[in-house]
Coordinates of C-alpha atoms in Angstrom, one line a residue:
X85 CA -22.3 83.6 126.8
X86 CA -20.1 84.2 123.7
X87 CA -21.1 83.0 120.3
X88 CA -17.6 82.9 118.9
X89 CA -16.1 79.7 118.0
X90 CA -12.5 79.0 118.7
X91 CA -10.5 76.1 117.3
X92 CA -7.1 74.7 116.1
X93 CA -8.5 74.0 112.7
X94 CA -6.5 76.8 111.0
X95 CA -3.1 75.9 112.4
X96 CA -2.0 74.3 109.2
X97 CA -2.6 77.4 107.1
X98 CA 0.6 79.0 105.6
X99 CA 1.7 82.3 107.1
X100 CA 0.6 85.2 105.0
X101 CA 3.2 87.8 104.3
X102 CA 0.9 90.4 106.0
X103 CA 1.3 88.6 109.3
X104 CA 5.1 89.1 109.4
X105 CA 6.3 91.7 112.0
X106 CA 8.8 93.3 109.5
X107 CA 5.8 93.8 107.0
X108 CA 3.5 95.3 109.7
X109 CA 6.2 97.6 111.0
X110 CA 7.5 98.5 107.5
X111 CA 4.2 99.5 106.2
X112 CA 2.9 101.3 109.3
X113 CA 6.0 103.3 110.1
X114 CA 6.7 104.3 106.4
X115 CA 3.1 105.4 105.9
X116 CA 3.1 107.4 109.1
X117 CA 6.3 109.3 108.0
X118 CA 4.9 110.0 104.6
X119 CA 1.5 111.2 106.2
X120 CA 3.5 113.5 108.6
X121 CA 5.5 115.0 105.9
X122 CA 2.6 115.7 103.7
X123 CA 0.3 117.1 106.3
X124 CA 3.2 119.3 107.8
X125 CA 3.9 120.7 104.4
X126 CA 0.1 121.4 103.8
X127 CA -0.1 123.2 107.3
X128 CA 3.1 125.2 106.5
X129 CA 1.6 126.5 103.3
X130 CA -1.8 127.3 104.7
X131 CA -0.4 129.0 108.0
X132 CA 2.8 130.6 106.9
X133 CA 2.6 131.1 103.0
X134 CA -0.9 131.8 102.0
X135 CA -1.9 132.5 105.6
X136 CA -5.5 131.2 105.1
X137 CA -6.1 128.3 107.6
X138 CA -9.6 126.8 107.7
X139 CA -11.8 124.2 109.3
X140 CA -10.4 121.6 107.0
X141 CA -6.9 122.3 108.6
X142 CA -8.4 121.7 111.9
X143 CA -9.7 118.4 110.7
X144 CA -6.3 117.4 109.3
X145 CA -4.5 118.3 112.5
X146 CA -6.9 116.1 114.5
X147 CA -6.5 113.4 111.9
X148 CA -2.8 113.5 112.4
X149 CA -3.1 113.0 116.1
X150 CA -5.5 110.1 115.7
X151 CA -3.6 108.2 113.0
X152 CA -0.3 108.6 114.9
X153 CA -1.9 107.1 118.0
X154 CA -3.4 104.3 116.0
X155 CA -0.2 103.6 114.2
X156 CA 1.8 103.5 117.4
X157 CA -0.7 101.1 119.0
X158 CA -0.5 98.8 115.9
X159 CA 3.2 98.6 116.2
X160 CA 3.1 97.7 119.8
X161 CA 0.4 95.0 119.2
X162 CA 3.0 93.0 117.2
X163 CA 4.7 92.5 120.6
X164 CA 1.4 91.2 121.9
X165 CA 0.8 88.5 119.3
X166 CA -0.5 90.3 116.2
X167 CA 0.3 87.8 113.3
X168 CA 0.2 84.7 115.5
X169 CA -2.7 82.5 116.3
X170 CA -4.9 83.8 119.2
X171 CA -5.1 80.5 121.0
X172 CA -1.4 80.3 121.6
X173 CA -1.2 83.6 123.2
X174 CA -0.6 83.9 127.1
X175 CA -3.0 85.8 129.1
X176 CA -0.8 89.0 129.3
X177 CA -0.4 88.8 125.5
X178 CA -4.1 88.5 125.0
X179 CA -5.0 91.5 127.1
X180 CA -2.1 93.5 125.6
X181 CA -3.4 92.8 122.2
X182 CA -7.0 93.8 123.0
X183 CA -5.7 97.0 124.6
X184 CA -3.7 97.9 121.5
X185 CA -6.4 96.8 119.1
X186 CA -8.9 98.9 121.0
X187 CA -6.7 102.1 120.4
X188 CA -5.9 101.2 116.8
X189 CA -9.4 100.6 115.8
X190 CA -11.0 103.6 117.5
X191 CA -8.3 105.8 116.0
X192 CA -8.9 104.4 112.6
X193 CA -12.7 105.0 112.8
X194 CA -12.2 108.6 114.0
X195 CA -9.4 109.3 111.5
X196 CA -11.4 108.2 108.5
X197 CA -14.3 110.6 109.4
X198 CA -11.8 113.5 110.0
X199 CA -9.9 113.1 106.7
X200 CA -13.1 112.9 104.8
X201 CA -14.4 116.1 106.6
X202 CA -11.1 117.8 105.7
X203 CA -11.5 117.0 101.9
X204 CA -15.2 117.9 101.9
X205 CA -14.6 121.2 103.6
X206 CA -11.7 121.8 101.3
X207 CA -14.1 121.4 98.3
X208 CA -16.2 124.2 99.7
X209 CA -13.4 126.6 98.9
X210 CA -13.7 125.7 95.3
X211 CA -17.4 125.6 94.3
X212 CA -19.4 128.7 94.3
X213 CA -22.5 129.5 96.5
X214 CA -26.0 128.5 95.2
X215 CA -24.9 125.7 92.9
X216 CA -26.1 122.1 93.3
X217 CA -22.8 120.6 94.1
X218 CA -22.1 123.0 97.0
X219 CA -25.5 122.0 98.5
X220 CA -24.6 118.4 98.1
X221 CA -21.2 119.0 99.8
X222 CA -22.9 120.6 102.8
X223 CA -25.2 117.6 103.0
X224 CA -22.2 115.1 102.8
X225 CA -20.4 117.2 105.5
X226 CA -23.3 116.7 107.8
X227 CA -23.8 113.2 107.1
X228 CA -20.1 112.4 107.4
X229 CA -20.0 114.2 110.8
X230 CA -22.9 112.2 112.1
X231 CA -21.5 108.9 110.8
X232 CA -18.1 109.6 112.3
X233 CA -19.6 110.7 115.7
X234 CA -21.8 107.6 115.8
X235 CA -19.1 105.0 114.9
X236 CA -16.4 106.8 117.0
X237 CA -18.7 106.5 120.0
X238 CA -19.0 102.8 119.3
X239 CA -15.3 102.4 118.9
X240 CA -14.1 104.5 121.9
X241 CA -16.7 103.2 124.3
X242 CA -17.4 99.4 123.1
X243 CA -18.0 98.5 126.7
X244 CA -19.2 100.2 129.9
X245 CA -16.9 100.2 131.6
X246 CA -14.3 100.4 128.9
X247 CA -11.9 98.1 130.6
X248 CA -14.4 95.1 130.1
X249 CA -13.3 95.2 126.5
X250 CA -9.9 93.6 127.3
X251 CA -11.2 91.8 130.5
X252 CA -13.3 89.0 128.7
X253 CA -16.2 91.3 128.0
X254 CA -19.5 91.6 129.7
X255 CA -23.2 92.1 129.3
X256 CA -22.8 95.9 128.7
X257 CA -20.6 95.4 125.6
X258 CA -21.9 96.3 122.2
X259 CA -20.9 97.1 118.6
X260 CA -17.2 96.7 118.3
X261 CA -17.1 95.1 121.8
X262 CA -20.1 92.8 121.3
X263 CA -19.6 89.1 122.4
X264 CA -22.0 87.8 119.7
X265 CA -20.9 87.4 116.1
X266 CA -24.0 88.9 114.4
X267 CA -23.8 92.5 115.9
X268 CA -20.0 92.3 116.0
X269 CA -19.6 91.5 112.2
X270 CA -22.5 93.9 111.3
X271 CA -20.7 96.9 113.0
X272 CA -17.4 96.4 111.1
X273 CA -19.0 95.6 107.7
X274 CA -21.5 98.5 107.9
X275 CA -18.7 100.9 108.7
X276 CA -16.5 99.6 106.0
X277 CA -19.3 99.7 103.5
X278 CA -20.4 103.2 104.3
X279 CA -16.7 104.2 104.3
X280 CA -16.3 102.9 100.7
X281 CA -19.3 104.7 99.5
X282 CA -18.1 108.1 100.9
X283 CA -14.8 107.5 99.4
X284 CA -16.4 107.0 95.9
X285 CA -18.5 110.3 96.5
X286 CA -15.3 112.2 97.6
X287 CA -13.6 111.0 94.5
X288 CA -16.2 112.0 91.9
X289 CA -17.1 115.4 93.4
X290 CA -14.2 117.3 91.7
X291 CA -15.0 115.8 88.2
X292 CA -17.2 118.7 87.1
X293 CA -14.1 120.9 87.4
X294 CA -12.4 118.8 84.8
X295 CA -15.1 119.6 82.1
X296 CA -15.8 123.1 83.3
X297 CA -15.3 125.7 80.6
X298 CA -12.3 127.9 81.1
X299 CA -10.3 125.2 83.0
X300 CA -6.7 125.4 81.9
X301 CA -4.7 122.3 80.9
X302 CA -2.5 122.6 84.0
X303 CA -5.7 122.4 86.2
X304 CA -6.8 119.4 84.4
X305 CA -3.4 117.8 85.0
X306 CA -3.6 118.4 88.7
X307 CA -7.1 117.1 88.8
X308 CA -5.9 113.9 87.1
X309 CA -3.2 113.6 89.7
X310 CA -5.8 114.1 92.5
X311 CA -8.2 111.5 91.1
X312 CA -5.3 109.1 90.7
X313 CA -4.5 109.3 94.3
X314 CA -8.1 109.1 95.3
X315 CA -8.4 106.0 93.3
X316 CA -5.7 104.3 95.4
X317 CA -7.8 105.2 98.6
X318 CA -10.8 103.7 97.1
X319 CA -8.9 100.5 96.1
X320 CA -7.7 100.0 99.6
X321 CA -11.0 100.7 101.3
X322 CA -12.7 98.1 98.8
X323 CA -10.0 95.5 99.4
X324 CA -10.3 96.0 103.2
X325 CA -14.1 95.5 102.9
X326 CA -13.5 92.2 100.9
X327 CA -11.1 90.9 103.6
X328 CA -13.7 91.7 106.4
X329 CA -16.4 90.0 104.5
X330 CA -14.1 87.0 103.6
X331 CA -13.3 86.0 107.2
X332 CA -16.3 87.8 108.9
X333 CA -14.1 90.0 110.8
X334 CA -11.7 87.3 111.8
X335 CA -14.5 85.0 113.1
X336 CA -14.7 82.4 110.3
X337 CA -13.8 79.6 109.8
X338 CA -12.7 80.1 113.5
X339 CA -12.3 83.1 115.9
X340 CA -8.7 84.3 115.3
X341 CA -8.3 88.0 115.3
X342 CA -4.5 88.0 115.6
X343 CA -4.2 85.7 112.6
X344 CA -6.8 87.0 110.2
X345 CA -6.7 90.6 111.3
X346 CA -3.2 91.9 110.0
X347 CA -4.2 92.1 106.4
X348 CA -7.3 94.3 107.2
X349 CA -5.3 96.4 109.6
X350 CA -2.5 97.0 107.0
X351 CA -5.2 98.1 104.4
X352 CA -6.8 100.5 106.9
X353 CA -3.4 102.0 107.5
X354 CA -2.8 102.4 103.7
X355 CA -6.3 103.8 103.2
X356 CA -6.2 106.7 105.7
X357 CA -2.6 107.7 105.1
X358 CA -3.1 107.7 101.4
X359 CA -6.3 109.9 102.1
X360 CA -4.0 112.3 104.0
X361 CA -1.7 112.5 101.0
X362 CA -4.6 113.1 98.7
X363 CA -5.8 115.9 100.8
X364 CA -2.5 117.6 101.4
X365 CA -0.6 117.3 98.0
X366 CA -3.0 119.8 96.0
X367 CA -2.3 122.3 98.8
X368 CA 1.4 122.5 99.0
X369 CA 2.5 121.1 95.6
X370 CA 1.8 124.2 93.5
X371 CA 3.9 126.3 96.0
X372 CA 6.8 124.0 96.0
X373 CA 6.7 123.5 92.2
X374 CA 7.0 127.4 91.8
X375 CA 10.0 127.7 94.0
X376 CA 12.6 126.5 91.6
X377 CA 14.5 124.3 93.8
X378 CA 17.0 123.4 91.1
X379 CA 18.0 127.0 90.9
X380 CA 19.2 126.9 94.4
X381 CA 21.9 124.5 93.6
X382 CA 22.9 126.4 90.5
X383 CA 23.3 129.5 92.4
X384 CA 25.4 127.7 95.0
X385 CA 27.7 126.4 92.3
X386 CA 28.1 129.8 90.7
X387 CA 29.0 131.3 94.1
X388 CA 31.6 128.7 94.6
X389 CA 33.2 129.3 91.1
X390 CA 33.1 133.0 91.6
X391 CA 34.8 132.9 94.9
X392 CA 37.7 130.9 93.4
X393 CA 38.2 133.2 90.4
X394 CA 37.9 136.1 92.8
X395 CA 40.7 134.9 94.9
X396 CA 43.1 133.9 92.2
X397 CA 43.1 137.2 90.3
X398 CA 44.1 140.4 91.6
X399 CA 41.6 142.3 89.4
X400 CA 38.0 142.1 89.8
X401 CA 37.1 140.3 86.5
X402 CA 33.6 139.3 87.7
X403 CA 32.5 142.9 87.9
X404 CA 34.8 145.0 85.7
X405 CA 33.1 146.5 82.6
X406 CA 29.9 144.5 83.3
X407 CA 26.3 145.7 82.8
X408 CA 23.7 144.4 85.3
X409 CA 20.2 143.9 84.1
X410 CA 18.8 144.3 87.5
X411 CA 19.0 147.8 88.9
X412 CA 18.9 146.6 92.5
X413 CA 21.9 144.3 91.9
X414 CA 23.8 147.2 90.2
X415 CA 23.1 149.5 93.1
X416 CA 24.2 146.9 95.6
X417 CA 27.3 145.8 93.8
X418 CA 28.2 149.1 92.3
X419 CA 30.7 151.7 93.6
X420 CA 34.3 152.5 93.4
X421 CA 36.3 154.6 90.9
X422 CA 37.4 154.2 87.3
X423 CA 34.1 152.6 86.2
X424 CA 34.8 149.6 88.5
X425 CA 31.9 148.1 90.2
X426 CA 33.5 145.7 92.7
X427 CA 34.3 148.2 95.4
X428 CA 31.9 148.9 98.3
X429 CA 31.9 150.5 101.7
X430 CA 32.7 148.7 104.9
X431 CA 29.4 149.5 106.5
X432 CA 27.2 148.2 103.6
X433 CA 25.5 144.7 103.4
X434 CA 25.1 142.8 100.4
X435 CA 21.3 142.9 99.5
X436 CA 21.0 141.6 96.0
X437 CA 17.3 140.8 96.0
X438 CA 17.5 138.6 92.9
X439 CA 20.2 136.3 94.4
X440 CA 18.4 136.2 97.7
X441 CA 15.2 135.1 96.0
X442 CA 17.0 132.2 94.4
X443 CA 18.9 131.1 97.5
X444 CA 16.0 131.6 100.0
X445 CA 12.7 131.3 98.1
X446 CA 10.7 131.1 101.4
X447 CA 11.7 134.5 102.5
X448 CA 9.0 137.2 103.0
X449 CA 11.3 140.2 103.3
X450 CA 14.7 141.2 102.2
X451 CA 17.3 139.7 104.5
X452 CA 20.8 141.0 105.3
X453 CA 23.5 138.6 104.3
X454 CA 27.2 138.9 105.6
X455 CA 29.6 138.6 102.9
X456 CA 33.4 138.8 102.4
X457 CA 34.6 141.7 100.2
X458 CA 37.9 143.0 99.1
X459 CA 38.9 146.6 99.9
X460 CA 41.0 148.1 97.1
X461 CA 40.7 151.6 98.2
X462 CA 44.4 152.2 98.0
X463 CA 45.2 151.3 94.4
X464 CA 49.0 150.8 94.9
X465 CA 48.7 149.1 98.3
X466 CA 48.4 145.5 99.0
X467 CA 45.0 143.9 98.8
X468 CA 43.2 143.5 102.1
X469 CA 40.2 141.3 103.0
X470 CA 37.7 142.7 105.4
X471 CA 34.7 141.0 107.0
X472 CA 31.5 143.0 106.7

């Protein structure tokens, strides 16, 4: 027999903005896109640029799969009554909501543990062996793994068999699937409380690097950025815990999960996706910031200008009587007679390494680029254009 109390007492409450479908879809889809972009950039840098993947990257990949499944489930749950009062839902809507909630909740529980493991394993690359913080990190990694496994089991197997979770429960439901308010609320609140505590520890662990002797100003600025992003994660986790306690996991003043649940669900999405950004930005941002993206556009503009002047004037004013500061460029562009450097052989490719490094900063080797060149081998003959 269920201990939950259902009533129509809250039907006169105004609709919160978090219950609107456009709010749920907008937040969930936007956060998922940002998370995918940041994680993919992180993985690109780790696998293709520095070529040093680690266990933390495996955790991030698993996190991305989990959070994507959870986000999709939440978006579908709107079609099954998320944001409405639970008592007005039809039977097919109730079952649909419970199925999507099952996937979304279990994916959130697993993703929170995975992203924390990724951050803690990432910190192991920074701190040297034998120091106290590294031993503390190892202890936190083990604790977080055990915590994640325990609550993930409760979330993915709330009932035996699992389908009892959306089929009116049963005597073999426990934890997240318990039919009694006491253990049901305790499961959610204990997970949220431990989650907030771990977020706090993950946030303060890098602080010793800020005060370490020899730390540059640039490193300190990056640490401030990392701590600022981590602070947002902690705020979302704390806010979610407050909403859970306030309505006793949508059981007070009456059992209404589709009405009181959206705010906690949105905060859970914001928390885990912000954590993924926090774990990814320190990996890919230093690489992107050193690529000089602005120079790419300047180079393109110069190429366009040079092409116009090159076609309007019979003489090669761009390369006549010029001295190149780069030997590689001079060798590639040079040639011809009378001191002119604009002539080149038909079989040669333009391989200016400096320009290539500006146009394609991600290249790992010299690439051959086809260009259009003018042949003036015959001084008194008409100008000819040849594709090489």
